[in-house]
mmCIF file of C-alpha atoms in Angstrom:
data_model
loop_
_atom_site.group_PDB
_atom_site.id
_atom_site.type_symbol
_atom_site.label_atom_id
_atom_site.label_comp_id
_atom_site.label_asym_id
_atom_site.label_seq_id
_atom_site.Cartn_x
_atom_site.Cartn_y
_atom_site.Cartn_z
ATOM 1 C CA MET A 8 162.860 63.021 107.717
ATOM 2 C CA ASP A 9 163.521 59.407 108.718
ATOM 3 C CA GLU A 10 163.503 57.933 112.231
ATOM 4 C CA MET A 11 167.268 57.822 112.712
ATOM 5 C CA THR A 12 167.634 61.448 111.815
ATOM 6 C CA GLN A 13 164.993 62.244 114.433
ATOM 7 C CA LEU A 14 166.836 60.174 117.031
ATOM 8 C CA ARG A 15 170.135 61.898 116.168
ATOM 9 C CA GLU A 16 168.421 65.264 116.647
ATOM 10 C CA LEU A 17 167.204 64.136 120.067
ATOM 11 C CA ARG A 18 170.772 63.809 121.238
ATOM 12 C CA ALA A 19 172.286 66.657 119.213
ATOM 13 C CA ASP A 20 173.680 68.466 122.247
ATOM 14 C CA ALA A 21 175.664 65.444 123.396
ATOM 15 C CA PRO A 22 179.463 65.552 123.083
ATOM 16 C CA LEU A 23 180.789 63.582 120.078
ATOM 17 C CA PRO A 24 183.280 60.812 120.597
ATOM 18 C CA ASP A 25 186.091 60.149 118.157
ATOM 19 C CA ARG A 26 185.644 58.238 114.918
ATOM 20 C CA ALA A 27 187.343 55.085 116.220
ATOM 21 C CA THR A 28 184.887 54.859 119.047
ATOM 22 C CA LEU A 29 182.016 55.501 116.811
ATOM 23 C CA ALA A 30 182.839 53.103 113.970
ATOM 24 C CA PRO A 31 181.536 49.767 115.318
ATOM 25 C CA GLY A 32 178.325 51.198 116.684
ATOM 26 C CA ARG A 33 177.660 53.218 113.558
ATOM 27 C CA GLN A 34 178.107 50.136 111.295
ATOM 28 C CA ARG A 35 175.801 48.000 113.484
ATOM 29 C CA LEU A 36 173.193 50.699 113.675
ATOM 30 C CA THR A 37 173.283 51.295 109.945
ATOM 31 C CA GLU A 38 172.873 47.560 109.298
ATOM 32 C CA ALA A 39 170.014 47.276 111.737
ATOM 33 C CA ALA A 40 168.150 50.391 110.753
ATOM 34 C CA SER A 41 168.330 49.946 107.040
ATOM 35 C CA PRO A 42 165.217 47.842 106.324
ATOM 36 C CA GLY A 43 161.974 49.694 105.581
ATOM 37 C CA ARG A 44 163.428 53.200 105.970
ATOM 38 C CA ARG A 45 161.212 55.939 104.535
ATOM 39 C CA VAL A 46 160.920 59.553 105.241
ATOM 40 C CA HIS A 47 158.153 60.737 107.506
ATOM 41 C CA ARG A 48 158.204 57.341 109.198
ATOM 42 C CA LEU A 49 159.012 58.760 112.690
ATOM 43 C CA ARG A 50 155.876 60.790 112.504
ATOM 44 C CA ALA A 51 153.727 58.382 110.546
ATOM 45 C CA ASP A 52 155.036 54.877 110.977
ATOM 46 C CA TRP A 53 157.949 54.320 113.343
ATOM 47 C CA ARG A 54 159.167 51.100 111.991
ATOM 48 C CA ILE A 55 162.208 51.832 114.165
ATOM 49 C CA ALA A 56 160.664 49.396 116.599
ATOM 50 C CA ALA A 57 162.453 46.050 116.784
ATOM 51 C CA VAL A 58 166.063 45.797 115.868
ATOM 52 C CA GLY A 59 166.300 49.409 114.764
ATOM 53 C CA ALA A 60 165.194 50.731 118.101
ATOM 54 C CA ALA A 61 167.283 48.291 120.052
ATOM 55 C CA ALA A 62 170.351 49.278 118.075
ATOM 56 C CA ALA A 63 169.721 53.004 118.561
ATOM 57 C CA ILE A 64 169.538 52.464 122.362
ATOM 58 C CA THR A 65 172.546 50.170 122.305
ATOM 59 C CA VAL A 66 174.714 52.534 120.287
ATOM 60 C CA ALA A 67 173.814 55.364 122.639
ATOM 61 C CA ALA A 68 174.987 53.161 125.521
ATOM 62 C CA VAL A 69 178.213 52.356 123.834
ATOM 63 C CA LEU A 70 178.869 56.054 123.121
ATOM 64 C CA GLY A 71 178.179 57.022 126.694
ATOM 65 C CA THR A 72 175.565 59.603 125.757
ATOM 66 C CA ARG A 73 174.765 62.014 128.642
ATOM 67 C CA LEU A 74 171.257 63.118 129.021
ATOM 68 C CA GLY A 75 169.724 65.830 131.106
ATOM 69 C CA ASP A 76 166.536 63.983 131.700
ATOM 70 C CA ALA A 77 165.283 61.266 134.000
ATOM 71 C CA ALA A 78 167.930 58.702 134.875
ATOM 72 C CA GLY A 79 165.642 55.660 134.909
ATOM 73 C CA PRO A 80 163.896 53.995 131.985
ATOM 74 C CA ALA A 81 160.354 54.969 131.158
ATOM 75 C CA ARG A 82 157.947 52.196 131.936
ATOM 76 C CA SER A 83 154.564 51.450 130.582
ATOM 77 C CA GLY A 84 152.807 51.277 134.002
ATOM 78 C CA PRO A 85 149.308 52.342 134.950
ATOM 79 C CA ALA A 86 148.367 55.933 134.546
ATOM 80 C CA SER A 87 144.994 55.538 136.189
ATOM 81 C CA THR A 88 141.799 53.483 135.738
ATOM 82 C CA ALA A 89 139.468 54.395 132.882
ATOM 83 C CA GLY A 90 136.384 55.130 135.004
ATOM 84 C CA THR A 91 133.370 53.555 133.356
ATOM 85 C CA LEU A 92 135.326 52.486 130.188
ATOM 86 C CA ARG A 93 136.269 48.848 130.602
ATOM 87 C CA LEU A 94 139.673 48.121 129.092
ATOM 88 C CA ASP A 95 139.452 44.385 128.882
ATOM 89 C CA SER A 96 138.430 43.964 125.164
ATOM 90 C CA PRO A 97 139.722 45.874 122.179
ATOM 91 C CA ALA A 98 136.485 45.301 120.400
ATOM 92 C CA GLU A 99 134.480 46.807 123.250
ATOM 93 C CA VAL A 100 136.758 49.881 123.428
ATOM 94 C CA LEU A 101 137.029 50.417 119.697
ATOM 95 C CA ASN A 102 133.304 49.863 118.959
ATOM 96 C CA ARG A 103 132.367 52.221 121.806
ATOM 97 C CA ALA A 104 134.760 54.861 120.456
ATOM 98 C CA ALA A 105 133.120 54.268 116.948
ATOM 99 C CA ASP A 106 129.682 54.739 118.410
ATOM 100 C CA ALA A 107 130.666 58.062 119.964
ATOM 101 C CA LEU A 108 132.272 59.342 116.743
ATOM 102 C CA GLU A 109 129.454 58.347 114.440
ATOM 103 C CA GLY A 110 127.121 60.883 115.954
ATOM 104 C CA ARG A 111 129.474 63.880 115.471
ATOM 105 C CA PRO A 112 128.936 66.272 112.622
ATOM 106 C CA ALA A 113 131.673 66.472 110.149
ATOM 107 C CA GLY A 114 133.120 69.880 109.345
ATOM 108 C CA PRO A 115 133.882 71.009 105.831
ATOM 109 C CA GLU A 116 136.832 69.503 104.040
ATOM 110 C CA PRO A 117 139.836 71.892 104.175
ATOM 111 C CA ARG A 118 140.434 73.977 101.071
ATOM 112 C CA ASP A 119 143.443 73.283 98.917
ATOM 113 C CA ASP A 120 145.065 76.622 99.939
ATOM 114 C CA GLN A 121 144.837 75.849 103.638
ATOM 115 C CA TRP A 122 147.530 74.424 105.882
ATOM 116 C CA ILE A 123 147.616 71.695 108.554
ATOM 117 C CA TYR A 124 149.274 72.902 111.757
ATOM 118 C CA THR A 125 150.617 70.301 114.225
ATOM 119 C CA LYS A 126 152.641 70.309 117.456
ATOM 120 C CA THR A 127 154.159 67.153 118.736
ATOM 121 C CA VAL A 128 156.250 65.768 121.619
ATOM 122 C CA ARG A 129 158.722 63.041 121.020
ATOM 123 C CA ALA A 130 160.457 60.754 123.547
ATOM 124 C CA ALA A 131 163.151 58.086 123.072
ATOM 125 C CA GLN A 132 165.145 55.866 125.219
ATOM 126 C CA GLU A 133 168.928 56.564 125.183
ATOM 127 C CA SER A 134 171.514 55.877 127.850
ATOM 128 C CA ARG A 135 173.034 57.539 130.825
ATOM 129 C CA ASP A 136 176.199 55.950 132.167
ATOM 130 C CA GLY A 137 175.180 52.718 130.595
ATOM 131 C CA ALA A 138 171.588 52.712 131.971
ATOM 132 C CA PRO A 139 168.508 53.461 129.967
ATOM 133 C CA ALA A 140 167.147 56.995 130.181
ATOM 134 C CA THR A 141 164.389 58.861 128.467
ATOM 135 C CA ARG A 142 164.889 61.999 126.387
ATOM 136 C CA VAL A 143 161.771 64.113 125.810
ATOM 137 C CA GLU A 144 161.652 66.894 123.277
ATOM 138 C CA TYR A 145 158.871 69.228 122.151
ATOM 139 C CA GLY A 146 159.025 69.345 118.322
ATOM 140 C CA PRO A 147 158.851 72.632 116.475
ATOM 141 C CA ASP A 148 155.566 73.917 115.164
ATOM 142 C CA GLU A 149 154.914 72.381 111.771
ATOM 143 C CA TRP A 150 152.792 73.630 108.860
ATOM 144 C CA VAL A 151 152.071 71.382 105.844
ATOM 145 C CA PRO A 152 149.888 72.353 102.904
ATOM 146 C CA TYR A 153 146.662 70.394 102.885
ATOM 147 C CA ASN A 154 147.202 69.707 99.278
ATOM 148 C CA ASN A 155 150.921 69.085 99.404
ATOM 149 C CA SER A 156 151.038 68.029 95.764
ATOM 150 C CA ALA A 157 154.714 69.004 95.290
ATOM 151 C CA ALA A 158 155.788 66.511 97.961
ATOM 152 C CA ALA A 159 153.477 63.892 96.621
ATOM 153 C CA LYS A 160 154.948 64.151 93.191
ATOM 154 C CA HIS A 161 158.564 64.818 94.013
ATOM 155 C CA GLY A 162 158.962 63.552 97.577
ATOM 156 C CA LYS A 163 161.650 61.213 98.638
ATOM 157 C CA ASP A 164 159.108 58.666 100.095
ATOM 158 C CA SER A 165 157.081 56.661 97.727
ATOM 159 C CA GLY A 166 154.646 55.893 100.621
ATOM 160 C CA TYR A 167 153.918 59.543 101.356
ATOM 161 C CA ARG A 168 150.316 60.681 101.285
ATOM 162 C CA THR A 169 149.020 64.203 101.462
ATOM 163 C CA ALA A 170 146.512 65.207 104.102
ATOM 164 C CA ARG A 171 143.972 65.651 101.274
ATOM 165 C CA GLN A 172 144.688 62.226 99.789
ATOM 166 C CA VAL A 173 144.155 60.554 103.160
ATOM 167 C CA TYR A 174 141.043 62.602 103.999
ATOM 168 C CA ARG A 175 139.389 61.597 100.777
ATOM 169 C CA ALA A 176 140.524 57.996 100.897
ATOM 170 C CA ALA A 177 139.245 57.665 104.468
ATOM 171 C CA ALA A 178 135.897 59.206 103.573
ATOM 172 C CA ALA A 179 135.513 56.612 100.768
ATOM 173 C CA LEU A 180 136.326 53.572 102.868
ATOM 174 C CA PRO A 181 133.788 50.809 102.893
ATOM 175 C CA ASP A 182 131.880 49.731 106.021
ATOM 176 C CA ASP A 183 132.833 46.136 105.803
ATOM 177 C CA PRO A 184 135.968 45.671 107.995
ATOM 178 C CA ALA A 185 137.680 43.042 105.734
ATOM 179 C CA ARG A 186 137.231 45.247 102.612
ATOM 180 C CA LEU A 187 138.331 48.344 104.564
ATOM 181 C CA LEU A 188 141.577 46.699 105.798
ATOM 182 C CA ALA A 189 142.371 45.586 102.245
ATOM 183 C CA GLU A 190 141.849 49.136 101.031
ATOM 184 C CA ILE A 191 144.154 50.689 103.596
ATOM 185 C CA ARG A 192 146.791 48.073 102.908
ATOM 186 C CA SER A 193 146.732 49.171 99.257
ATOM 187 C CA ILE A 194 147.005 52.792 100.279
ATOM 188 C CA TYR A 195 150.014 52.102 102.479
ATOM 189 C CA PRO A 196 151.720 49.100 100.756
ATOM 190 C CA THR A 197 154.247 46.880 102.390
ATOM 191 C CA GLY A 198 157.774 46.189 101.259
ATOM 192 C CA ASP A 199 158.644 43.968 98.300
ATOM 193 C CA THR A 200 162.504 43.663 98.441
ATOM 194 C CA THR A 201 165.106 41.854 100.555
ATOM 195 C CA GLU A 202 165.993 45.257 102.095
ATOM 196 C CA ASP A 203 162.364 46.105 102.783
ATOM 197 C CA PRO A 204 160.597 42.698 103.168
ATOM 198 C CA PRO A 205 156.898 42.314 103.001
ATOM 199 C CA GLU A 206 154.827 42.106 106.199
ATOM 200 C CA ALA A 207 152.313 39.483 107.124
ATOM 201 C CA GLU A 208 148.769 40.664 106.549
ATOM 202 C CA ALA A 209 147.779 41.413 110.160
ATOM 203 C CA GLN A 210 150.948 43.383 110.923
ATOM 204 C CA HIS A 211 150.608 45.220 107.633
ATOM 205 C CA SER A 212 146.960 46.092 108.520
ATOM 206 C CA PHE A 213 147.897 47.481 111.918
ATOM 207 C CA ARG A 214 150.747 49.511 110.672
ATOM 208 C CA ALA A 215 148.672 50.980 107.904
ATOM 209 C CA MET A 216 145.841 51.578 110.441
ATOM 210 C CA GLY A 217 148.241 53.669 112.553
ATOM 211 C CA LEU A 218 149.242 55.673 109.486
ATOM 212 C CA MET A 219 145.744 56.534 108.559
ATOM 213 C CA VAL A 220 144.224 57.209 112.033
ATOM 214 C CA GLY A 221 147.250 59.507 112.749
ATOM 215 C CA SER A 222 146.499 61.687 109.782
ATOM 216 C CA TYR A 223 144.742 64.986 110.354
ATOM 217 C CA PRO A 224 141.918 65.837 109.723
ATOM 218 C CA LEU A 225 139.719 62.865 109.243
ATOM 219 C CA PRO A 226 135.850 62.861 109.100
ATOM 220 C CA PRO A 227 134.401 61.424 112.318
ATOM 221 C CA ALA A 228 132.409 58.722 110.521
ATOM 222 C CA ALA A 229 135.556 57.584 108.668
ATOM 223 C CA LEU A 230 137.456 57.381 111.883
ATOM 224 C CA ALA A 231 134.567 55.288 113.395
ATOM 225 C CA ARG A 232 134.795 52.850 110.484
ATOM 226 C CA LEU A 233 138.653 52.623 110.963
ATOM 227 C CA TYR A 234 138.135 51.802 114.674
ATOM 228 C CA ARG A 235 135.595 49.038 113.969
ATOM 229 C CA ALA A 236 137.957 47.517 111.438
ATOM 230 C CA MET A 237 140.957 47.830 113.862
ATOM 231 C CA ALA A 238 139.149 45.707 116.406
ATOM 232 C CA THR A 239 139.099 42.765 113.860
ATOM 233 C CA ILE A 240 142.856 42.634 113.126
ATOM 234 C CA PRO A 241 144.283 39.386 114.526
ATOM 235 C CA GLY A 242 146.543 39.942 117.520
ATOM 236 C CA VAL A 243 145.126 43.308 118.500
ATOM 237 C CA ARG A 244 144.817 43.989 122.263
ATOM 238 C CA VAL A 245 144.066 46.802 124.580
ATOM 239 C CA THR A 246 146.204 47.657 127.652
ATOM 240 C CA ASP A 247 144.060 47.126 130.750
ATOM 241 C CA HIS A 248 144.860 50.533 132.223
ATOM 242 C CA LEU A 249 145.330 54.021 130.841
ATOM 243 C CA VAL A 250 149.000 54.755 129.959
ATOM 244 C CA LYS A 251 150.930 58.000 129.698
ATOM 245 C CA ASP A 252 151.804 59.487 126.261
ATOM 246 C CA ALA A 253 155.007 61.428 125.531
ATOM 247 C CA ALA A 254 153.306 64.608 126.787
ATOM 248 C CA GLY A 255 152.214 62.975 130.109
ATOM 249 C CA ARG A 256 148.508 62.682 129.184
ATOM 250 C CA GLU A 257 146.460 59.642 129.904
ATOM 251 C CA ALA A 258 145.612 57.543 126.849
ATOM 252 C CA ILE A 259 144.110 54.242 125.772
ATOM 253 C CA ALA A 260 146.791 51.941 124.305
ATOM 254 C CA ILE A 261 145.590 49.695 121.374
ATOM 255 C CA THR A 262 148.443 47.320 120.901
ATOM 256 C CA ARG A 263 149.854 44.601 118.696
ATOM 257 C CA LYS A 264 153.085 42.757 119.110
ATOM 258 C CA GLU A 265 155.418 43.091 116.133
ATOM 259 C CA ASP A 266 155.703 39.748 114.325
ATOM 260 C CA GLY A 267 158.844 37.840 115.366
ATOM 261 C CA LEU A 268 160.154 40.626 117.541
ATOM 262 C CA HIS A 269 160.238 41.650 121.194
ATOM 263 C CA GLU A 270 158.412 44.909 120.846
ATOM 264 C CA GLN A 271 154.789 45.949 120.444
ATOM 265 C CA ARG A 272 153.270 48.860 118.446
ATOM 266 C CA GLU A 273 150.803 50.969 120.421
ATOM 267 C CA ILE A 274 148.248 53.359 118.876
ATOM 268 C CA LEU A 275 147.242 55.755 121.544
ATOM 269 C CA LEU A 276 143.669 57.210 121.768
ATOM 270 C CA ASP A 277 142.228 60.057 123.853
ATOM 271 C CA PRO A 278 140.040 58.384 126.478
ATOM 272 C CA HIS A 279 137.555 61.287 126.452
ATOM 273 C CA GLY A 280 137.017 62.195 122.776
ATOM 274 C CA PHE A 281 138.503 59.003 121.245
ATOM 275 C CA GLY A 282 140.661 60.993 118.853
ATOM 276 C CA TYR A 283 144.233 59.951 117.943
ATOM 277 C CA ALA A 284 146.798 60.886 120.661
ATOM 278 C CA GLY A 285 150.049 59.317 119.502
ATOM 279 C CA LEU A 286 152.115 56.298 118.855
ATOM 280 C CA ARG A 287 154.585 54.252 121.020
ATOM 281 C CA PHE A 288 156.876 51.220 120.783
ATOM 282 C CA VAL A 289 157.103 49.293 124.047
ATOM 283 C CA VAL A 290 159.154 46.239 125.065
ATOM 284 C CA ALA A 291 156.682 43.298 125.135
ATOM 285 C CA GLU A 292 158.948 40.775 126.861
ATOM 286 C CA ASP A 293 162.325 40.733 128.643
ATOM 287 C CA TYR A 294 165.243 40.110 126.322
ATOM 288 C CA GLU A 295 168.966 40.864 125.792
ATOM 289 C CA TYR A 296 170.509 42.519 122.775
ATOM 290 C CA ALA A 297 174.264 41.915 122.090
ATOM 291 C CA LEU A 298 176.293 44.489 120.289
ATOM 292 C CA SER A 299 179.345 43.200 118.422
ATOM 293 C CA ASP A 300 181.738 44.336 115.724
ATOM 294 C CA GLY A 301 181.247 41.000 113.900
ATOM 295 C CA GLU A 302 183.992 39.295 115.745
ATOM 296 C CA VAL A 303 183.978 40.540 119.354
ATOM 297 C CA LYS A 304 180.875 41.087 121.538
ATOM 298 C CA LEU A 305 181.146 44.688 122.744
ATOM 299 C CA GLN A 306 178.226 44.937 125.078
ATOM 300 C CA THR A 307 174.933 43.292 126.127
ATOM 301 C CA ILE A 308 171.898 45.441 126.832
ATOM 302 C CA THR A 309 169.000 44.056 128.770
ATOM 303 C CA PHE A 310 165.491 45.134 127.919
ATOM 304 C CA LYS A 311 162.570 44.689 130.332
ATOM 305 C CA ALA A 312 158.883 44.246 129.445
ATOM 306 C CA GLY A 313 157.172 47.606 129.700
ATOM 307 C CA GLN A 314 160.174 49.796 128.691
ATOM 308 C CA ILE A 315 159.045 52.517 126.366
ATOM 309 C CA LEU A 316 161.507 52.627 123.386
ATOM 310 C CA THR A 317 159.997 55.439 121.354
ATOM 311 C CA SER A 318 156.899 57.595 121.809
ATOM 312 C CA GLU A 319 155.281 60.488 120.078
ATOM 313 C CA ALA A 320 152.247 62.513 121.168
ATOM 314 C CA ARG A 321 150.279 64.901 118.998
ATOM 315 C CA ILE A 322 149.367 67.727 121.353
ATOM 316 C CA ARG A 323 147.757 70.159 118.855
ATOM 317 C CA ALA A 324 146.374 69.910 115.278
ATOM 318 C CA ALA A 325 144.341 72.394 113.384
ATOM 319 C CA VAL A 326 143.415 73.686 109.915
ATOM 320 C CA VAL A 327 144.755 77.209 109.323
ATOM 321 C CA ASP A 328 144.724 79.661 106.479
ATOM 322 C CA SER A 329 148.424 80.349 106.147
ATOM 323 C CA ARG A 330 151.876 79.092 107.159
ATOM 324 C CA GLY A 331 152.887 80.580 110.413
ATOM 325 C CA GLU A 332 149.290 80.934 111.724
ATOM 326 C CA LYS A 333 148.520 79.209 115.000
ATOM 327 C CA PRO A 334 145.083 78.208 116.201
#
């Protein structure tokens, strides 16, 4: 399922306007959201950041979507301090996380007949009477075969990787950060067309890193190598305070501003066990986005630094023996 489908589901209970009202916004949203669309991207990639996210929010404003949630925009403000963990250097944070993970024993690799259970919370900015608002929704329980070979062979997304493929690829990654980053870029390739243009190397590395560390399960030693390599990606930073994920939990935000855009991608880590907590896109700088039908400007939306555009938190993950089984 792609990002825009997920966003539509978040506002499924909103009343629908007539086709004439929808037409300009739908056309602009389609044009803005078309590059780089692949299924599973909301969960795994969220390239909806940038113009796609801005367009989604803008269209919601134009349509006058009514939400039953908080009236104000979600902001990426402090959750709390991080105790003894200093959040002033991504290398310090990620290497400390790697040190903690390297000493943990790895459990057995899941069997091919087992399933990966996950539960997630998703949040997105929409609009309420023309003002940004946050819609939060707990996703359904999900079960995916560990060896989801049918999806890998016949799936709609050429970039899809099964949990088994990612687990084994991660376990085989080299220690050298430069070689490791090159390897994960090959596992999650960038675009190569006008509609899905290629990314610069650093952005490609950070996006691919988010895809891999967000997979479940991963051997602790492999996750440690990924964190050490993540710290070497140009432009990577750490937010100097703990933030809140979509479930309201405190998290460490490892960030990188999207090339040429006004948003930053944030990989969220648990500040206690250093596991993957979720993914967010946050406005990095104040800017305005003008919606038009090609001839007439319909509306201008102002975005403020710190606004959370989209967020997803993984609140539970486990290996189970059958579909429908919960840990």
